[in-house]
C-alpha cells in the first residue's frame, strides 16, 4: 500500500432534512453541473437523521448559511490509500487492510479520523489541527499542515520522529453497534452517463421515503435502514444503495465487481459520535483485520457505518459484541 496526500481541504457538514428544500439548487449544481463549479471532492450520504456532506472549499462556497446547516469546526486533509503502490484509482483497498498500517498508528497517537471508503479507493480524513503534548505538559506543537503527519506515516517512524513527545491518552468509549436487515450494493458509474440517470438520482436523493418496515433510530435490531451514499471525487463516482433502491436504476449503467457481492451494514454509535474522539474506526477495523474480513467504512456527521460482505455479518456482529463485553 501507498499513501497519497491530496490537495483538498475538506469541510464536513450536516443538512437537516427539514431544510433540504433550501439546498436543492446547490446540490443539483454540485451533482450534475460540474462545468459550473470547481468542486473536486463531493460526498453526500443520507441517513435517517440527516444528510452528511463532505466537500472541498470550492464546493463549500456553494452552500448558503442557514439554520439547517451544521458545519464541523475543523477543516480536514485527505490521505488516499492506494493498493500496491499503484498511482491510479482503480480498486478500493478496504478498511480492513489499512487497519494496522494506518488507522491503528493514528489511534495510538490520539489522532481522530473520519473514513470514507468508495468503490475505487479509501480516504482517511484527518483534522488540519493536531496537538501533540510534551512530557512536561507545557510545550504544545500545532501541526497546521498534514505533510508532517504524512511523512511520518510513510516512513513508519512515529516513535523515532516524535522522540520526546508523548501523546495524551484518553479512555476509549465502546460504542454499541446495530445491523439492519436490508442488503446493500457498492457501485460505480461512468461520469459521462451521469445525465442518463439524473431523474432517478434526484428521486433517490430528494424524494426518498423510509420504508414502513423501518424501526425507530436506536433500535438494536433494525429491519430496514435507509442509507444512500453518492460521491464524485476527482472525476470518479461511487454509489452505495440498498438492493430495493438499485431496482430503480438501469442495470446496464451501474457497474460493480464481477463477483457482484451484496453487503450488510454495521452502524456504530447509540448516540451521535464526537469529532474529537479517537479510536472509533480502529475499534471496528482492528477485530475485522484480525479475522481477515473485508469491509468498507463510511463516517457521517453523527454516526459511522461499516459494510461487510453478507456471508460475514454474523461473524462480524459476534466479534464486535465480544469486544464490547471484554471492554465493559
Short mmCIF file of C-alpha atoms in Angstrom, two decimals:
data_model
loop_
_atom_site.label_atom_id
_atom_site.label_comp_id
_atom_site.label_asym_id
_atom_site.label_seq_id
_atom_site.Cartn_x
_atom_site.Cartn_y
_atom_site.Cartn_z
CA UNK A 1 0.00 0.00 0.00
CA UNK A 2 0.98 3.59 -0.58
CA UNK A 3 -0.32 6.88 0.81
CA UNK A 4 -1.07 9.96 -1.23
CA UNK A 5 -1.72 13.32 0.39
CA UNK A 6 -4.40 15.13 -1.62
CA UNK A 7 -4.54 18.89 -2.02
CA UNK A 8 -8.16 19.05 -0.90
CA UNK A 9 -9.09 20.78 2.32
CA UNK A 10 -12.47 19.32 3.18
CA UNK A 11 -15.37 20.65 5.22
CA UNK A 12 -17.76 18.24 6.92
CA UNK A 13 -21.35 19.43 7.17
CA UNK A 14 -24.83 18.20 8.03
CA UNK A 15 -28.07 19.32 6.40
CA UNK A 16 -31.22 18.95 8.46
CA UNK A 17 -33.82 17.02 6.47
CA UNK A 18 -36.43 19.67 7.21
CA UNK A 19 -34.26 22.17 5.34
CA UNK A 20 -33.32 20.08 2.32
CA UNK A 21 -35.50 22.29 0.12
CA UNK A 22 -33.21 25.22 0.94
CA UNK A 23 -30.21 23.37 -0.54
CA UNK A 24 -31.84 21.83 -3.60
CA UNK A 25 -30.21 24.21 -6.10
CA UNK A 26 -26.65 23.98 -4.67
CA UNK A 27 -26.85 20.19 -4.52
CA UNK A 28 -28.15 19.88 -8.09
CA UNK A 29 -25.30 22.14 -9.21
CA UNK A 30 -22.71 20.03 -7.37
CA UNK A 31 -24.23 16.75 -8.57
CA UNK A 32 -24.80 17.45 -12.25
CA UNK A 33 -23.29 20.78 -13.31
CA UNK A 34 -19.59 20.02 -12.95
CA UNK A 35 -18.74 22.70 -15.51
CA UNK A 36 -20.38 25.30 -13.25
CA UNK A 37 -18.30 24.58 -10.16
CA UNK A 38 -14.65 23.84 -9.38
CA UNK A 39 -15.56 21.36 -6.66
CA UNK A 40 -13.40 18.23 -6.97
CA UNK A 41 -14.28 16.46 -3.72
CA UNK A 42 -18.00 15.88 -3.14
CA UNK A 43 -19.62 13.21 -0.97
CA UNK A 44 -23.30 13.08 0.02
CA UNK A 45 -24.62 10.48 2.46
CA UNK A 46 -28.23 10.21 3.56
CA UNK A 47 -29.12 8.51 6.85
CA UNK A 48 -32.45 8.64 8.71
CA UNK A 49 -31.15 11.62 10.71
CA UNK A 50 -29.71 13.97 8.10
CA UNK A 51 -27.59 14.46 5.00
CA UNK A 52 -23.82 14.50 5.53
CA UNK A 53 -21.79 16.49 3.02
CA UNK A 54 -18.02 16.20 2.77
CA UNK A 55 -16.76 18.67 0.20
CA UNK A 56 -13.74 20.79 -0.61
CA UNK A 57 -13.61 24.54 -0.10
CA UNK A 58 -14.84 25.29 -3.63
CA UNK A 59 -17.89 23.12 -3.02
CA UNK A 60 -18.41 24.56 0.45
CA UNK A 61 -18.75 28.03 -1.09
CA UNK A 62 -21.89 26.83 -2.85
CA UNK A 63 -23.70 26.19 0.44
CA UNK A 64 -25.55 29.19 1.88
CA UNK A 65 -25.52 29.65 5.64
CA UNK A 66 -28.79 28.78 7.33
CA UNK A 67 -30.27 27.29 10.46
CA UNK A 68 -30.48 23.95 8.63
CA UNK A 69 -26.73 23.62 8.09
CA UNK A 70 -24.31 22.38 10.75
CA UNK A 71 -20.60 22.64 10.00
CA UNK A 72 -17.82 20.84 11.83
CA UNK A 73 -15.40 23.35 13.27
CA UNK A 74 -12.20 21.90 11.81
CA UNK A 75 -11.08 21.56 8.24
CA UNK A 76 -9.80 18.15 7.16
CA UNK A 77 -6.92 16.99 5.00
CA UNK A 78 -7.25 13.80 2.97
CA UNK A 79 -4.98 10.77 2.74
CA UNK A 80 -5.71 8.50 -0.21
CA UNK A 81 -4.78 4.84 0.39
CA UNK A 82 -3.51 3.16 -2.77
CA UNK A 83 -3.02 -0.56 -3.28
CA UNK A 84 0.40 -1.99 -4.16
CA UNK A 85 1.87 1.43 -4.81
CA UNK A 86 -0.50 1.98 -7.73
CA UNK A 87 -0.84 5.66 -8.60
CA UNK A 88 -4.14 5.18 -10.43
CA UNK A 89 -7.52 4.99 -8.73
CA UNK A 90 -8.74 1.54 -9.75
CA UNK A 91 -9.87 -0.58 -6.83
CA UNK A 92 -10.52 0.09 -3.16
CA UNK A 93 -8.15 -1.34 -0.58
CA UNK A 94 -10.82 -1.59 2.12
CA UNK A 95 -10.63 -0.52 5.73
CA UNK A 96 -9.53 -3.98 6.87
CA UNK A 97 -6.22 -3.94 5.00
CA UNK A 98 -5.25 -0.48 6.22
CA UNK A 99 -6.35 -1.05 9.83
CA UNK A 100 -2.95 -1.99 11.21
CA UNK A 101 -0.71 0.04 8.93
CA UNK A 102 -2.52 3.40 9.05
CA UNK A 103 -5.61 3.53 11.27
CA UNK A 104 -4.11 1.83 14.33
CA UNK A 105 -1.00 4.10 14.46
CA UNK A 106 -3.24 7.17 14.23
CA UNK A 107 -5.49 5.92 17.04
CA UNK A 108 -2.48 5.02 19.21
CA UNK A 109 -1.18 8.55 18.78
CA UNK A 110 -4.52 10.16 19.65
CA UNK A 111 -5.32 11.35 16.13
CA UNK A 112 -9.04 11.47 15.35
CA UNK A 113 -10.01 10.46 11.82
CA UNK A 114 -13.03 10.17 9.57
CA UNK A 115 -13.17 7.40 7.00
CA UNK A 116 -14.69 7.40 3.52
CA UNK A 117 -14.46 4.21 1.50
CA UNK A 118 -15.55 4.38 -2.13
CA UNK A 119 -15.75 1.89 -4.99
CA UNK A 120 -12.32 2.98 -6.23
CA UNK A 121 -10.28 3.85 -3.16
CA UNK A 122 -10.25 4.72 0.55
CA UNK A 123 -9.90 8.17 2.04
CA UNK A 124 -8.77 8.98 5.57
CA UNK A 125 -9.71 12.48 6.71
CA UNK A 126 -7.53 13.99 9.42
CA UNK A 127 -8.15 17.32 11.15
CA UNK A 128 -5.84 20.08 9.96
CA UNK A 129 -5.07 21.00 13.56
CA UNK A 130 -3.24 18.29 15.52
CA UNK A 131 -1.95 18.88 19.02
CA UNK A 132 1.00 16.96 20.43
CA UNK A 133 1.69 17.45 24.14
CA UNK A 134 5.17 17.08 25.64
CA UNK A 135 6.09 15.16 28.76
CA UNK A 136 6.01 18.35 30.81
CA UNK A 137 2.55 19.19 29.53
CA UNK A 138 3.79 22.71 28.76
CA UNK A 139 5.09 22.60 25.18
CA UNK A 140 2.38 22.24 22.55
CA UNK A 141 3.19 21.75 18.86
CA UNK A 142 0.41 22.54 16.41
CA UNK A 143 0.72 20.88 13.01
CA UNK A 144 -1.07 23.22 10.63
CA UNK A 145 -0.04 21.14 7.60
CA UNK A 146 -0.63 17.42 7.34
CA UNK A 147 2.55 16.91 5.30
CA UNK A 148 4.48 16.17 8.51
CA UNK A 149 1.98 13.50 9.55
CA UNK A 150 2.01 12.11 6.01
CA UNK A 151 5.79 11.80 6.07
CA UNK A 152 5.74 10.04 9.44
CA UNK A 153 3.22 7.50 8.22
CA UNK A 154 5.11 6.81 5.01
CA UNK A 155 8.40 6.37 6.84
CA UNK A 156 6.73 4.28 9.57
CA UNK A 157 8.81 6.12 12.17
CA UNK A 158 6.30 7.55 14.63
CA UNK A 159 8.34 6.56 17.67
CA UNK A 160 11.64 7.77 16.22
CA UNK A 161 10.40 11.12 14.96
CA UNK A 162 8.30 12.04 17.97
CA UNK A 163 11.20 11.26 20.34
CA UNK A 164 10.45 13.23 23.50
CA UNK A 165 6.85 13.98 22.58
CA UNK A 166 4.25 11.86 24.31
CA UNK A 167 0.63 11.63 23.30
CA UNK A 168 -2.07 12.26 25.83
CA UNK A 169 -4.01 9.02 26.26
CA UNK A 170 -7.79 9.02 26.59
CA UNK A 171 -10.00 6.14 27.63
CA UNK A 172 -11.80 4.67 24.64
CA UNK A 173 -15.57 4.65 24.66
CA UNK A 174 -17.05 1.36 23.49
CA UNK A 175 -19.99 2.23 21.24
CA UNK A 176 -22.96 -0.06 20.58
CA UNK A 177 -23.47 -1.47 17.10
CA UNK A 178 -26.64 -2.16 15.14
CA UNK A 179 -27.20 -4.18 11.97
CA UNK A 180 -30.20 -3.54 9.70
CA UNK A 181 -31.61 -6.41 7.68
CA UNK A 182 -31.51 -4.82 4.22
CA UNK A 183 -28.70 -5.61 1.81
CA UNK A 184 -26.50 -3.07 0.05
CA UNK A 185 -24.58 -2.73 -3.21
CA UNK A 186 -21.35 -0.82 -3.81
CA UNK A 187 -21.36 0.54 -7.34
CA UNK A 188 -19.69 2.91 -9.74
CA UNK A 189 -20.75 4.76 -12.86
CA UNK A 190 -19.09 6.29 -15.91
CA UNK A 191 -19.32 10.06 -15.24
CA UNK A 192 -20.35 10.63 -18.86
CA UNK A 193 -23.51 8.59 -18.27
CA UNK A 194 -24.50 10.54 -15.15
CA UNK A 195 -27.07 12.66 -17.05
CA UNK A 196 -28.81 9.43 -18.11
CA UNK A 197 -29.78 8.64 -14.52
CA UNK A 198 -30.26 12.22 -13.33
CA UNK A 199 -34.02 11.90 -12.81
CA UNK A 200 -33.70 8.65 -10.85
CA UNK A 201 -30.79 10.01 -8.82
CA UNK A 202 -32.75 13.14 -7.96
CA UNK A 203 -35.61 10.95 -6.77
CA UNK A 204 -33.24 8.85 -4.65
CA UNK A 205 -31.66 11.94 -3.06
CA UNK A 206 -34.59 14.34 -2.67
CA UNK A 207 -37.68 12.16 -2.56
CA UNK A 208 -36.59 9.11 -0.62
CA UNK A 209 -39.03 7.82 1.94
CA UNK A 210 -38.43 5.45 4.83
CA UNK A 211 -39.95 2.04 4.38
CA UNK A 212 -42.94 1.29 6.65
CA UNK A 213 -40.83 -1.60 7.97
CA UNK A 214 -38.17 0.76 9.31
CA UNK A 215 -37.88 0.74 13.08
CA UNK A 216 -37.06 3.85 15.15
CA UNK A 217 -33.48 5.05 15.40
CA UNK A 218 -31.71 3.42 18.32
CA UNK A 219 -33.36 0.03 17.97
CA UNK A 220 -30.91 -2.83 18.44
CA UNK A 221 -32.36 -4.82 15.51
CA UNK A 222 -33.25 -2.63 12.54
CA UNK A 223 -35.42 -4.41 9.99
CA UNK A 224 -34.83 -1.67 7.41
CA UNK A 225 -32.40 1.24 7.43
CA UNK A 226 -32.40 3.90 4.72
CA UNK A 227 -28.85 4.70 3.64
CA UNK A 228 -27.72 6.22 0.35
CA UNK A 229 -24.22 7.48 -0.39
CA UNK A 230 -23.00 9.22 -3.54
CA UNK A 231 -19.51 10.59 -4.08
CA UNK A 232 -17.89 12.37 -7.02
CA UNK A 233 -14.22 12.79 -6.21
CA UNK A 234 -11.62 13.82 -8.78
CA UNK A 235 -13.88 12.56 -11.56
CA UNK A 236 -14.68 9.14 -10.04
CA UNK A 237 -18.20 8.19 -8.97
CA UNK A 238 -19.10 5.80 -6.15
CA UNK A 239 -22.61 4.87 -5.00
CA UNK A 240 -23.83 2.81 -2.04
CA UNK A 241 -27.50 1.90 -2.05
CA UNK A 242 -29.72 -0.91 -0.85
CA UNK A 243 -31.00 -3.52 -3.28
CA UNK A 244 -34.52 -2.07 -3.33
CA UNK A 245 -33.23 1.33 -4.45
CA UNK A 246 -30.96 -0.30 -7.02
CA UNK A 247 -34.01 -1.72 -8.82
CA UNK A 248 -34.96 1.83 -9.85
CA UNK A 249 -31.74 2.31 -11.84
CA UNK A 250 -30.91 0.94 -15.33
CA UNK A 251 -28.79 -2.19 -14.67
CA UNK A 252 -26.61 -1.62 -17.72
CA UNK A 253 -25.27 1.71 -16.42
CA UNK A 254 -24.36 0.82 -12.86
CA UNK A 255 -21.11 -1.11 -12.58
CA UNK A 256 -19.96 -3.40 -9.80
CA UNK A 257 -17.29 -6.04 -9.30
CA UNK A 258 -17.51 -9.25 -11.31
CA UNK A 259 -18.38 -11.13 -8.11
CA UNK A 260 -21.43 -8.91 -7.58
CA UNK A 261 -21.17 -9.03 -3.77
CA UNK A 262 -24.02 -7.99 -1.54
CA UNK A 263 -23.18 -6.19 1.70
CA UNK A 264 -24.68 -5.84 5.14
CA UNK A 265 -24.22 -2.82 7.38
CA UNK A 266 -22.97 -2.35 10.90
CA UNK A 267 -23.87 1.05 12.32
CA UNK A 268 -21.67 2.37 15.13
CA UNK A 269 -22.99 4.61 17.88
CA UNK A 270 -26.10 4.71 20.04
CA UNK A 271 -25.68 8.47 20.42
CA UNK A 272 -24.02 10.92 18.00
CA UNK A 273 -20.25 10.49 17.93
CA UNK A 274 -17.86 13.37 18.57
CA UNK A 275 -15.32 14.58 16.03
CA UNK A 276 -12.62 14.78 18.69
CA UNK A 277 -12.97 11.20 19.89
CA UNK A 278 -10.12 8.95 18.80
CA UNK A 279 -10.09 5.25 18.03
CA UNK A 280 -13.66 4.76 16.79
CA UNK A 281 -12.60 3.46 13.38
CA UNK A 282 -9.78 1.43 14.93
CA UNK A 283 -12.17 -0.32 17.35
CA UNK A 284 -14.15 -1.66 14.39
CA UNK A 285 -11.36 -2.16 11.88
CA UNK A 286 -9.00 -3.92 14.29
CA UNK A 287 -11.10 -7.01 15.03
CA UNK A 288 -12.08 -7.31 11.36
CA UNK A 289 -8.43 -7.10 10.30
CA UNK A 290 -7.50 -9.82 12.78
CA UNK A 291 -10.22 -12.03 11.29
CA UNK A 292 -9.24 -11.06 7.71
CA UNK A 293 -12.75 -9.80 6.96
CA UNK A 294 -13.09 -7.24 4.18
CA UNK A 295 -15.03 -4.07 4.99
CA UNK A 296 -15.87 -0.61 3.68
CA UNK A 297 -16.28 2.25 6.12
CA UNK A 298 -18.25 5.49 5.78
CA UNK A 299 -18.24 8.13 8.50
CA UNK A 300 -21.10 10.60 8.67
CA UNK A 301 -21.73 13.71 10.76
CA UNK A 302 -23.27 11.76 13.63
CA UNK A 303 -22.54 8.05 13.17
CA UNK A 304 -20.16 5.62 11.47
CA UNK A 305 -21.09 2.78 9.14
CA UNK A 306 -19.17 -0.34 8.15
CA UNK A 307 -20.22 -2.52 5.22
CA UNK A 308 -19.19 -6.18 5.24
CA UNK A 309 -19.99 -8.98 2.82
CA UNK A 310 -23.32 -10.63 3.55
CA UNK A 311 -21.84 -14.02 4.45
CA UNK A 312 -19.61 -12.38 7.10
CA UNK A 313 -22.24 -10.39 9.00
CA UNK A 314 -22.93 -12.93 11.77
CA UNK A 315 -19.21 -13.37 12.46
CA UNK A 316 -18.69 -9.59 12.46
CA UNK A 317 -21.51 -8.97 14.93
CA UNK A 318 -20.14 -11.72 17.16
CA UNK A 319 -16.62 -10.25 17.07
CA UNK A 320 -17.81 -6.73 17.88
CA UNK A 321 -20.09 -7.88 20.70
CA UNK A 322 -17.23 -9.94 22.11
CA UNK A 323 -15.02 -6.84 22.04
CA UNK A 324 -17.73 -4.81 23.78
CA UNK A 325 -18.09 -7.43 26.52
CA UNK A 326 -14.33 -7.58 27.09
CA UNK A 327 -14.08 -3.79 27.49
CA UNK A 328 -17.22 -3.23 29.52
#
